[in-house]
JSON list of C-alpha atoms in Angstrom, two decimals:
[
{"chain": "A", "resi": 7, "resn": "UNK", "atom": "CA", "xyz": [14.99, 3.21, -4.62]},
{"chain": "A", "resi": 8, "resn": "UNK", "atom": "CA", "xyz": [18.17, 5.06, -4.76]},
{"chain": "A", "resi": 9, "resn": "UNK", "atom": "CA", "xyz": [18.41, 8.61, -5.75]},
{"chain": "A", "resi": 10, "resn": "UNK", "atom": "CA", "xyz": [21.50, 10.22, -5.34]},
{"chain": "A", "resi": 11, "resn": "UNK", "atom": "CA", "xyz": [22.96, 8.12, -2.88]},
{"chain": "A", "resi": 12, "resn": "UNK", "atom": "CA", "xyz": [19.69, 8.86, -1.07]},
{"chain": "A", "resi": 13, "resn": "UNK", "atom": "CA", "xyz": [16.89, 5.46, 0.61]},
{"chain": "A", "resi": 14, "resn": "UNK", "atom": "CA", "xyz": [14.39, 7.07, -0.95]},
{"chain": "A", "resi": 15, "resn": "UNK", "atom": "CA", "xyz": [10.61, 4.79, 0.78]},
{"chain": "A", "resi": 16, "resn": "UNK", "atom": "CA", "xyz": [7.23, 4.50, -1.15]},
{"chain": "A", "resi": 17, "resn": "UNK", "atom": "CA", "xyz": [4.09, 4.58, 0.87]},
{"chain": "A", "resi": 18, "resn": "UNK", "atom": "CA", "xyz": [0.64, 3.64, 0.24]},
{"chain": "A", "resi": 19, "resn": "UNK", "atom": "CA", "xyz": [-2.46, 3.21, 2.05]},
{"chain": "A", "resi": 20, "resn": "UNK", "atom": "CA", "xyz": [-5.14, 0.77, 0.01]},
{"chain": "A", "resi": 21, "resn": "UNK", "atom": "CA", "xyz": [-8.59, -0.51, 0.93]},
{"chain": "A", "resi": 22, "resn": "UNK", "atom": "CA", "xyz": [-8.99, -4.06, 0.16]},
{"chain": "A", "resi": 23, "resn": "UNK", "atom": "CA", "xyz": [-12.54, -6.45, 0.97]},
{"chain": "A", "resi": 24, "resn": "UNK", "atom": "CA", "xyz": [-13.44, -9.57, 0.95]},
{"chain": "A", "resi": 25, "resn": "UNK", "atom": "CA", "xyz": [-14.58, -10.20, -1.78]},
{"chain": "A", "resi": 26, "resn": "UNK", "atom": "CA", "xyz": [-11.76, -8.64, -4.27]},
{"chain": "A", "resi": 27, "resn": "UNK", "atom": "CA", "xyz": [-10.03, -5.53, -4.88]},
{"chain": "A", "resi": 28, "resn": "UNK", "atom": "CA", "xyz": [-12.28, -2.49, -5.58]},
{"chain": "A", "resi": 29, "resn": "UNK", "atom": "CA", "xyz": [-8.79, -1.37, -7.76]},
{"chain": "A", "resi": 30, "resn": "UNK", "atom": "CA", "xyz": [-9.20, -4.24, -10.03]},
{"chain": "A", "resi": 31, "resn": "UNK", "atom": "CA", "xyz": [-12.55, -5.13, -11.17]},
{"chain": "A", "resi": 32, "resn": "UNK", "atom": "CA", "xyz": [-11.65, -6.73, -14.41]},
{"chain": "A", "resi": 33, "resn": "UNK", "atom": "CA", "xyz": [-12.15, -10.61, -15.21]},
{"chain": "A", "resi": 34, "resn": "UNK", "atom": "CA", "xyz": [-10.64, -12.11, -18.49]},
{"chain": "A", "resi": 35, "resn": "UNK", "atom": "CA", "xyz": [-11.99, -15.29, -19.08]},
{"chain": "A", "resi": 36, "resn": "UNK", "atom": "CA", "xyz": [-10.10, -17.76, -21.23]},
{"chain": "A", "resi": 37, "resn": "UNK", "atom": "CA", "xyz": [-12.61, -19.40, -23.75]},
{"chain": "A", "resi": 38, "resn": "UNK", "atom": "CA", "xyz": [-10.41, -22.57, -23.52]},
{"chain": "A", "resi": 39, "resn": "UNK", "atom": "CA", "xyz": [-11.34, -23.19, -20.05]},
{"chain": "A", "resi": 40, "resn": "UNK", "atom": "CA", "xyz": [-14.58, -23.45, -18.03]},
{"chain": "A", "resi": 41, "resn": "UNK", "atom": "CA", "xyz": [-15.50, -19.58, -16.49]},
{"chain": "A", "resi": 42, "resn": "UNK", "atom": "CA", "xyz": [-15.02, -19.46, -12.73]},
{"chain": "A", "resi": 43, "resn": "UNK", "atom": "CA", "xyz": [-18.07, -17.87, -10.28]},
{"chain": "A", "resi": 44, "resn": "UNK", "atom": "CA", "xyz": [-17.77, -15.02, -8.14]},
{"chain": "A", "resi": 45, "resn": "UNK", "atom": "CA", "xyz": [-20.38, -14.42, -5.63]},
{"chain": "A", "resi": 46, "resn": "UNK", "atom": "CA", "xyz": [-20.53, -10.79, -3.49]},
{"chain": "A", "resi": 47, "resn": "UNK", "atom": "CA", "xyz": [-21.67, -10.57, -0.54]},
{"chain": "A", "resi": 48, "resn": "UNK", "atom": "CA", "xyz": [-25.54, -8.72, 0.26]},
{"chain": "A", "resi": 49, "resn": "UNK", "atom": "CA", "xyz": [-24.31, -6.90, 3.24]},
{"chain": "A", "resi": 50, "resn": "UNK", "atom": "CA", "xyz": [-20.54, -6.92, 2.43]},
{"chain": "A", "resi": 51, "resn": "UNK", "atom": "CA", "xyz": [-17.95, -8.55, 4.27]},
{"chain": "A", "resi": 52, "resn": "UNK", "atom": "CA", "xyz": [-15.73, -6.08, 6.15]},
{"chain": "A", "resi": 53, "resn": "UNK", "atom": "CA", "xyz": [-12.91, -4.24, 4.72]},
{"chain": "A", "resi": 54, "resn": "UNK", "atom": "CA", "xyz": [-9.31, -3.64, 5.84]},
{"chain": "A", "resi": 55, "resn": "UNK", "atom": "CA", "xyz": [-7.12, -0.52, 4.52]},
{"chain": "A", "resi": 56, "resn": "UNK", "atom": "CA", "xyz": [-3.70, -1.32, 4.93]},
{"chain": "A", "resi": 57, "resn": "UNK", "atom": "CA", "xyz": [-0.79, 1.08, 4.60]},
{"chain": "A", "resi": 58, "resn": "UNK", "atom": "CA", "xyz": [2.63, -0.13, 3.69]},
{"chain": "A", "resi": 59, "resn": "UNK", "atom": "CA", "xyz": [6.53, 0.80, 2.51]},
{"chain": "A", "resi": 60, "resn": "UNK", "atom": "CA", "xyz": [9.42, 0.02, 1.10]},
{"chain": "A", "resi": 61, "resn": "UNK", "atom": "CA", "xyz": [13.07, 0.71, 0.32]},
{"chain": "A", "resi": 62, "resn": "UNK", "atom": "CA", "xyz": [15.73, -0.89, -0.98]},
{"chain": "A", "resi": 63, "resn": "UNK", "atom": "CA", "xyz": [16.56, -2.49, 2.53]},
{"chain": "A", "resi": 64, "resn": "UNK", "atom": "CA", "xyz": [13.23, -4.07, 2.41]},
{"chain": "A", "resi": 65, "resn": "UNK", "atom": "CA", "xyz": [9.83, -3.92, 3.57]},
{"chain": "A", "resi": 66, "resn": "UNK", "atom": "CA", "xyz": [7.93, -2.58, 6.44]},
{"chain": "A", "resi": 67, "resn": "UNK", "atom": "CA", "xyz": [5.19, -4.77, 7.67]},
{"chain": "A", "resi": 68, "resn": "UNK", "atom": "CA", "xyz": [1.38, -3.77, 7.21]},
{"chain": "A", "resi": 69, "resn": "UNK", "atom": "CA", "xyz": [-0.09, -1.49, 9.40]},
{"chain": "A", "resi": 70, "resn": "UNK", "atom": "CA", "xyz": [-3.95, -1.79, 9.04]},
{"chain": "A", "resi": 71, "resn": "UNK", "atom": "CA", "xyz": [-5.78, 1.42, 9.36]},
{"chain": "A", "resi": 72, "resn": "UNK", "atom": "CA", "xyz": [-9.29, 2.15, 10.74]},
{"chain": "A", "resi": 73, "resn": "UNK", "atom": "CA", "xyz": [-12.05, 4.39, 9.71]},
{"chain": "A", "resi": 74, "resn": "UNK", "atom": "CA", "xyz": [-11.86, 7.13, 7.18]},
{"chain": "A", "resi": 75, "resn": "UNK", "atom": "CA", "xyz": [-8.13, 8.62, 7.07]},
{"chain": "A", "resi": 76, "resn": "UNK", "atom": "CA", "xyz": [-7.22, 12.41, 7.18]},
{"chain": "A", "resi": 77, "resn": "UNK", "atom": "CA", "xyz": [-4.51, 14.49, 8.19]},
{"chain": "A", "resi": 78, "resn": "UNK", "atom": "CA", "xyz": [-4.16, 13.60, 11.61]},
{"chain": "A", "resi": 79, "resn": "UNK", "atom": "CA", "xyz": [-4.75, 9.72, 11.53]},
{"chain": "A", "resi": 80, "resn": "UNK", "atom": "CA", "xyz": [-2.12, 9.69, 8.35]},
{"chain": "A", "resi": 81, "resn": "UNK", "atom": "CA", "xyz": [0.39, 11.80, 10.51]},
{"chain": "A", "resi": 82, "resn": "UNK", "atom": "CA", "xyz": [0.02, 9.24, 13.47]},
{"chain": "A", "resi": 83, "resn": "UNK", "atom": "CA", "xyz": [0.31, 6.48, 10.75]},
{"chain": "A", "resi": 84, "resn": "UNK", "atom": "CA", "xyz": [4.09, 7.94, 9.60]},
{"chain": "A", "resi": 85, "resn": "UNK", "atom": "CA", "xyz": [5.03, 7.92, 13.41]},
{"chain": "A", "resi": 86, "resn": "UNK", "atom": "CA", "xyz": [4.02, 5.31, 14.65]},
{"chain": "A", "resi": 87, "resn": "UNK", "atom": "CA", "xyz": [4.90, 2.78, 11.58]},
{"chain": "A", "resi": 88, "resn": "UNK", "atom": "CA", "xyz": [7.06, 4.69, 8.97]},
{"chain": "A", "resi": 89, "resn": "UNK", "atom": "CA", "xyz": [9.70, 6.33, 11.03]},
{"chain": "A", "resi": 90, "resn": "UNK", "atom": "CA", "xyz": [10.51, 3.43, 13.30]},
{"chain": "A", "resi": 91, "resn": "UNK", "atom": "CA", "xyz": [11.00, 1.06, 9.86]},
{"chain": "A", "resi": 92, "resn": "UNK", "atom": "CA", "xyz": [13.15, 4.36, 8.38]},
{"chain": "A", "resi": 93, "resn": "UNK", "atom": "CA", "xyz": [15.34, 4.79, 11.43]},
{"chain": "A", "resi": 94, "resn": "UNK", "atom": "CA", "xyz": [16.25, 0.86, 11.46]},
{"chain": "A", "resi": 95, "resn": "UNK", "atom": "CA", "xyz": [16.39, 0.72, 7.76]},
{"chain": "A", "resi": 96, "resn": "UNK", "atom": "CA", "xyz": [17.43, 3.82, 6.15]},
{"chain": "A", "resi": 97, "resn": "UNK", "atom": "CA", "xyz": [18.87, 5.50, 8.43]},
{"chain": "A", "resi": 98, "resn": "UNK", "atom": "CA", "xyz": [19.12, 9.35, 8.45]},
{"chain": "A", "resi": 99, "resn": "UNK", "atom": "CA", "xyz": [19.92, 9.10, 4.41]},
{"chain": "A", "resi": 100, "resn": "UNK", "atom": "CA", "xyz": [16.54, 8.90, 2.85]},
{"chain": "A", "resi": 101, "resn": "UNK", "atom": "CA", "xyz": [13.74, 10.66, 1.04]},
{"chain": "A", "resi": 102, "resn": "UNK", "atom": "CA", "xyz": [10.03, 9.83, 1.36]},
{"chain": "A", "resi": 103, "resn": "UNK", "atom": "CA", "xyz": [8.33, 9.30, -1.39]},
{"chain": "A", "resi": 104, "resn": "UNK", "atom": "CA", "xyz": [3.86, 9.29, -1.29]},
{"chain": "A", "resi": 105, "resn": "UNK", "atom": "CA", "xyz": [1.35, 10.66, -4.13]},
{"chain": "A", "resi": 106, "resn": "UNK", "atom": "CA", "xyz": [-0.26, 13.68, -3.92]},
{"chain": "A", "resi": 107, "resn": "UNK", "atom": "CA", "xyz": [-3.41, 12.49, -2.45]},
{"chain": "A", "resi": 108, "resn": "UNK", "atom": "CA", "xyz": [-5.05, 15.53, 0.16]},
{"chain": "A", "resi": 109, "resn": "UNK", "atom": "CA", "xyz": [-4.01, 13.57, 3.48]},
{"chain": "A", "resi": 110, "resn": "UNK", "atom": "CA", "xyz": [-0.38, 13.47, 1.92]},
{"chain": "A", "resi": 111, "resn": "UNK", "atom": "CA", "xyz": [-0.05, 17.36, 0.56]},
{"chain": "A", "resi": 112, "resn": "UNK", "atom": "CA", "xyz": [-1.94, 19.00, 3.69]},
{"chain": "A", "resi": 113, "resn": "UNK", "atom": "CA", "xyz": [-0.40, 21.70, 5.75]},
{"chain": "A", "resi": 114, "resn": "UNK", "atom": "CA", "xyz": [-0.69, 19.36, 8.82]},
{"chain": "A", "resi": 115, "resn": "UNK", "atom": "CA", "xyz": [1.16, 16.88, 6.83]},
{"chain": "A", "resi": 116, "resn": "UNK", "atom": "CA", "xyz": [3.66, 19.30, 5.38]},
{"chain": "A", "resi": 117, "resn": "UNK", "atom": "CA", "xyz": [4.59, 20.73, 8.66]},
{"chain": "A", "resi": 118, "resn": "UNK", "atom": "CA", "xyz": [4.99, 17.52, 10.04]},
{"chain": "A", "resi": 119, "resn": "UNK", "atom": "CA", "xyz": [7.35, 16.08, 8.12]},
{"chain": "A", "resi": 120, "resn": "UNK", "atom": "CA", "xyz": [9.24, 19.62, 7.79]},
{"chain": "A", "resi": 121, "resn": "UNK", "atom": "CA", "xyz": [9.57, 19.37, 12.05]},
{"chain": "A", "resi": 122, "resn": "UNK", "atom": "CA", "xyz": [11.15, 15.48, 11.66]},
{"chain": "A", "resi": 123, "resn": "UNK", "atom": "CA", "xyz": [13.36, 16.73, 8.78]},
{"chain": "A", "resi": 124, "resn": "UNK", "atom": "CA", "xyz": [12.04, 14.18, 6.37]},
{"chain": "A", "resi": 125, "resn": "UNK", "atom": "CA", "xyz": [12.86, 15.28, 2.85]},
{"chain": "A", "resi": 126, "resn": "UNK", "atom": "CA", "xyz": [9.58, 14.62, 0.15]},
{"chain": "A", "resi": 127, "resn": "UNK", "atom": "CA", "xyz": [10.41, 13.31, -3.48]},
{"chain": "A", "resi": 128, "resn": "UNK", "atom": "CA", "xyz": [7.89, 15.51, -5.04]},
{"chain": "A", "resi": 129, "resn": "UNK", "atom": "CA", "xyz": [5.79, 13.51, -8.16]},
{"chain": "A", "resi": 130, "resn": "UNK", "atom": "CA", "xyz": [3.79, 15.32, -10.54]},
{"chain": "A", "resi": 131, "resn": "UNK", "atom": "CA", "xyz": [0.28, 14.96, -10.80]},
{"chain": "A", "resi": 132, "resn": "UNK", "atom": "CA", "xyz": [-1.08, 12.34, -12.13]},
{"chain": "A", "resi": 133, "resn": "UNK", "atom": "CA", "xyz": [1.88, 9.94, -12.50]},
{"chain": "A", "resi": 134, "resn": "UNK", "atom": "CA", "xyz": [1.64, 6.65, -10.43]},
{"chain": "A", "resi": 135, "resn": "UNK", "atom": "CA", "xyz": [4.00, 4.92, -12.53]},
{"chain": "A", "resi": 136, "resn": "UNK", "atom": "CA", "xyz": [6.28, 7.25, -11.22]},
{"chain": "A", "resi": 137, "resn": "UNK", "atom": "CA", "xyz": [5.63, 5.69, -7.67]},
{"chain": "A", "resi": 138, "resn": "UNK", "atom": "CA", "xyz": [7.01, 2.40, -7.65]},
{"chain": "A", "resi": 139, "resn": "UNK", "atom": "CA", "xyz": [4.53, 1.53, -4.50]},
{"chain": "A", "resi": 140, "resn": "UNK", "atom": "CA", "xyz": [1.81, 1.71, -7.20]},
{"chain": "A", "resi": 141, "resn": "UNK", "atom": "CA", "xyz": [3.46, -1.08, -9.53]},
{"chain": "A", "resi": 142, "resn": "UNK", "atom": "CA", "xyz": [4.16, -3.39, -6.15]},
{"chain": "A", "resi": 143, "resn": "UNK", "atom": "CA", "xyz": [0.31, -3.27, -5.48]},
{"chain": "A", "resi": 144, "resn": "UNK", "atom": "CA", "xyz": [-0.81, -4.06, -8.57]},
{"chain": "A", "resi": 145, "resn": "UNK", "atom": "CA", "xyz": [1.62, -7.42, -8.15]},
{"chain": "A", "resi": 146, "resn": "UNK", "atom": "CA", "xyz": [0.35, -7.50, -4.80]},
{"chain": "A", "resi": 147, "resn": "UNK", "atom": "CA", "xyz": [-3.30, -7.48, -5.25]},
{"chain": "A", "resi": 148, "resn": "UNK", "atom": "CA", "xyz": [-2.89, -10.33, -8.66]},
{"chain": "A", "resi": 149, "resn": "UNK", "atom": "CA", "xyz": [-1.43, -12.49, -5.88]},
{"chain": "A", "resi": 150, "resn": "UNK", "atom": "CA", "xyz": [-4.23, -11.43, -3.01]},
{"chain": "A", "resi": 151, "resn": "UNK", "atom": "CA", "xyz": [-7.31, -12.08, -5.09]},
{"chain": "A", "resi": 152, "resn": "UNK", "atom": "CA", "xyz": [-6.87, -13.22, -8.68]},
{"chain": "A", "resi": 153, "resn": "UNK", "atom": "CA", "xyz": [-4.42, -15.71, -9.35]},
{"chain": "A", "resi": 154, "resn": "UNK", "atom": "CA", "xyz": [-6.49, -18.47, -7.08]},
{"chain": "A", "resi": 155, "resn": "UNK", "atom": "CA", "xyz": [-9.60, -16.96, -7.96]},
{"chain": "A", "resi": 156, "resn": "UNK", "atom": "CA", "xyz": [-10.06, -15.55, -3.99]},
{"chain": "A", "resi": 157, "resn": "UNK", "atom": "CA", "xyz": [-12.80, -14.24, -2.49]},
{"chain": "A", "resi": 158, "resn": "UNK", "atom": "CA", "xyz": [-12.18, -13.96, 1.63]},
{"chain": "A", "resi": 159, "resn": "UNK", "atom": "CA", "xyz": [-14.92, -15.33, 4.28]},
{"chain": "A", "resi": 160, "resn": "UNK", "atom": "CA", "xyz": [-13.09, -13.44, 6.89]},
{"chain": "A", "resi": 161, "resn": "UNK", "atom": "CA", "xyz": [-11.16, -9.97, 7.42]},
{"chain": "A", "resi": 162, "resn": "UNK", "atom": "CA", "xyz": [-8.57, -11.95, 9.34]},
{"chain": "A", "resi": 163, "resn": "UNK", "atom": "CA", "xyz": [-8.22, -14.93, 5.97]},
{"chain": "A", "resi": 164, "resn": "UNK", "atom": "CA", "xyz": [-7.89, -11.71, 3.90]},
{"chain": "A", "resi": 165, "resn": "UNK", "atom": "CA", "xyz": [-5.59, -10.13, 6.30]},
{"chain": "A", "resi": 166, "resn": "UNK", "atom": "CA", "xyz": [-3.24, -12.91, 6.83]},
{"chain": "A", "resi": 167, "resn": "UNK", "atom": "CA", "xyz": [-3.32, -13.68, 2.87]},
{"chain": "A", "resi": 168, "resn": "UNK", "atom": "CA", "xyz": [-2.08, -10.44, 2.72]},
{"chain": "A", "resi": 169, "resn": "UNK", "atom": "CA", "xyz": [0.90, -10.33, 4.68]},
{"chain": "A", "resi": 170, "resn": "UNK", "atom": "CA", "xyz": [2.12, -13.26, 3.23]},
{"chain": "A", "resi": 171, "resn": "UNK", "atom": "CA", "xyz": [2.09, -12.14, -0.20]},
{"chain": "A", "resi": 172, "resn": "UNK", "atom": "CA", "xyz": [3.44, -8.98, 0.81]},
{"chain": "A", "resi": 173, "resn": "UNK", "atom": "CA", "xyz": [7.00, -10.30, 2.48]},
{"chain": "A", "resi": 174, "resn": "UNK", "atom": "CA", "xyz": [6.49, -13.09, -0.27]},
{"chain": "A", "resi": 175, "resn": "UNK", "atom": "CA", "xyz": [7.35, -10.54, -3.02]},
{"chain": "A", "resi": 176, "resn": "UNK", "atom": "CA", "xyz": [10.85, -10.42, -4.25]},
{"chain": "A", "resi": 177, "resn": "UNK", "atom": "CA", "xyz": [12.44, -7.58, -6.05]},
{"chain": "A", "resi": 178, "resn": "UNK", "atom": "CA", "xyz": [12.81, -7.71, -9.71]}
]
């Protein structure tokens, strides 16, 4: 996204499983057709949270998180995935763009990005159509679980089916 002659990157960080995405929970059936199965799992099936960006350049690959995020783990996430992909991509000219989840607007965080001289886009609350990362995993997780019908027997089949959909997408 351009903004002002500024790269401006989304971020997002989103927990996917096995057996579908816990964002998208609906199931239209069409009469027309025979209804499909799903089956979940007793124990559950392992989970991944990936994080991932963007910019008009293109895409940073998936970094896969582990365990619960806070302040510190999302701070080590923007070094050690986001500002190698900015420097090659965007350059010095860009603004960062994330919602206004607690991780994100903590004073760690703040401070952080204040010492690298990263400038924020700020987004009022409650707006993720305002965050274009939120639109490109919506499209992303269609094209993980529900256009095939997918349910995952493995964190490394879900994993995998994820990265290709991800540098499958094309701008609009």
């Amino acid at each position: 996204m351009v903004i002002n002659g500024w790269l401006s990157f989304s971020v997002m960080e989103r927990k996917g499983n096995p057996d579908g995405s816990e964002g998208n929970i609906k199931y239209w059936h069409d009469l027309l057709k025979e209804p499909r199965s799903f089956f979940s799992r007793e124990c559950g099936g392992g989970s991944v949270m990936v994080c991932a960006a963007f910019s008009f350049n293109g895409q940073m690959g998936s970094a896969y998180l582990h365990g619960r995020q806070n302040s510190p783990k999302y701070i080590e996430t923007l070094e050690n995935h986001l500002m190698s992909f900015a420097k090659n991509i965007g350059g010095r000219n860009w603004e960062y763009q994330h919602d206004n989840a607690p991780i994100h607007t903590s004073n760690a965080t703040k401070n952080y990005l204040n010492l690298k001289n990263i400038t924020v886009l700020e987004l009022p609350p409650m707006s993720p159509d305002l965050n274009p990362i939120e639109n490109v995993w919506g499209i992303k997780s269609r094209k993980v679980y529900y256009e095939n019908g997918r349910q995952f027997y493995s964190v490394y089949a879900l994993k995998t089916t994820i990265e290709t959909v991800w540098f499958s997408l094309e701008p609009p």
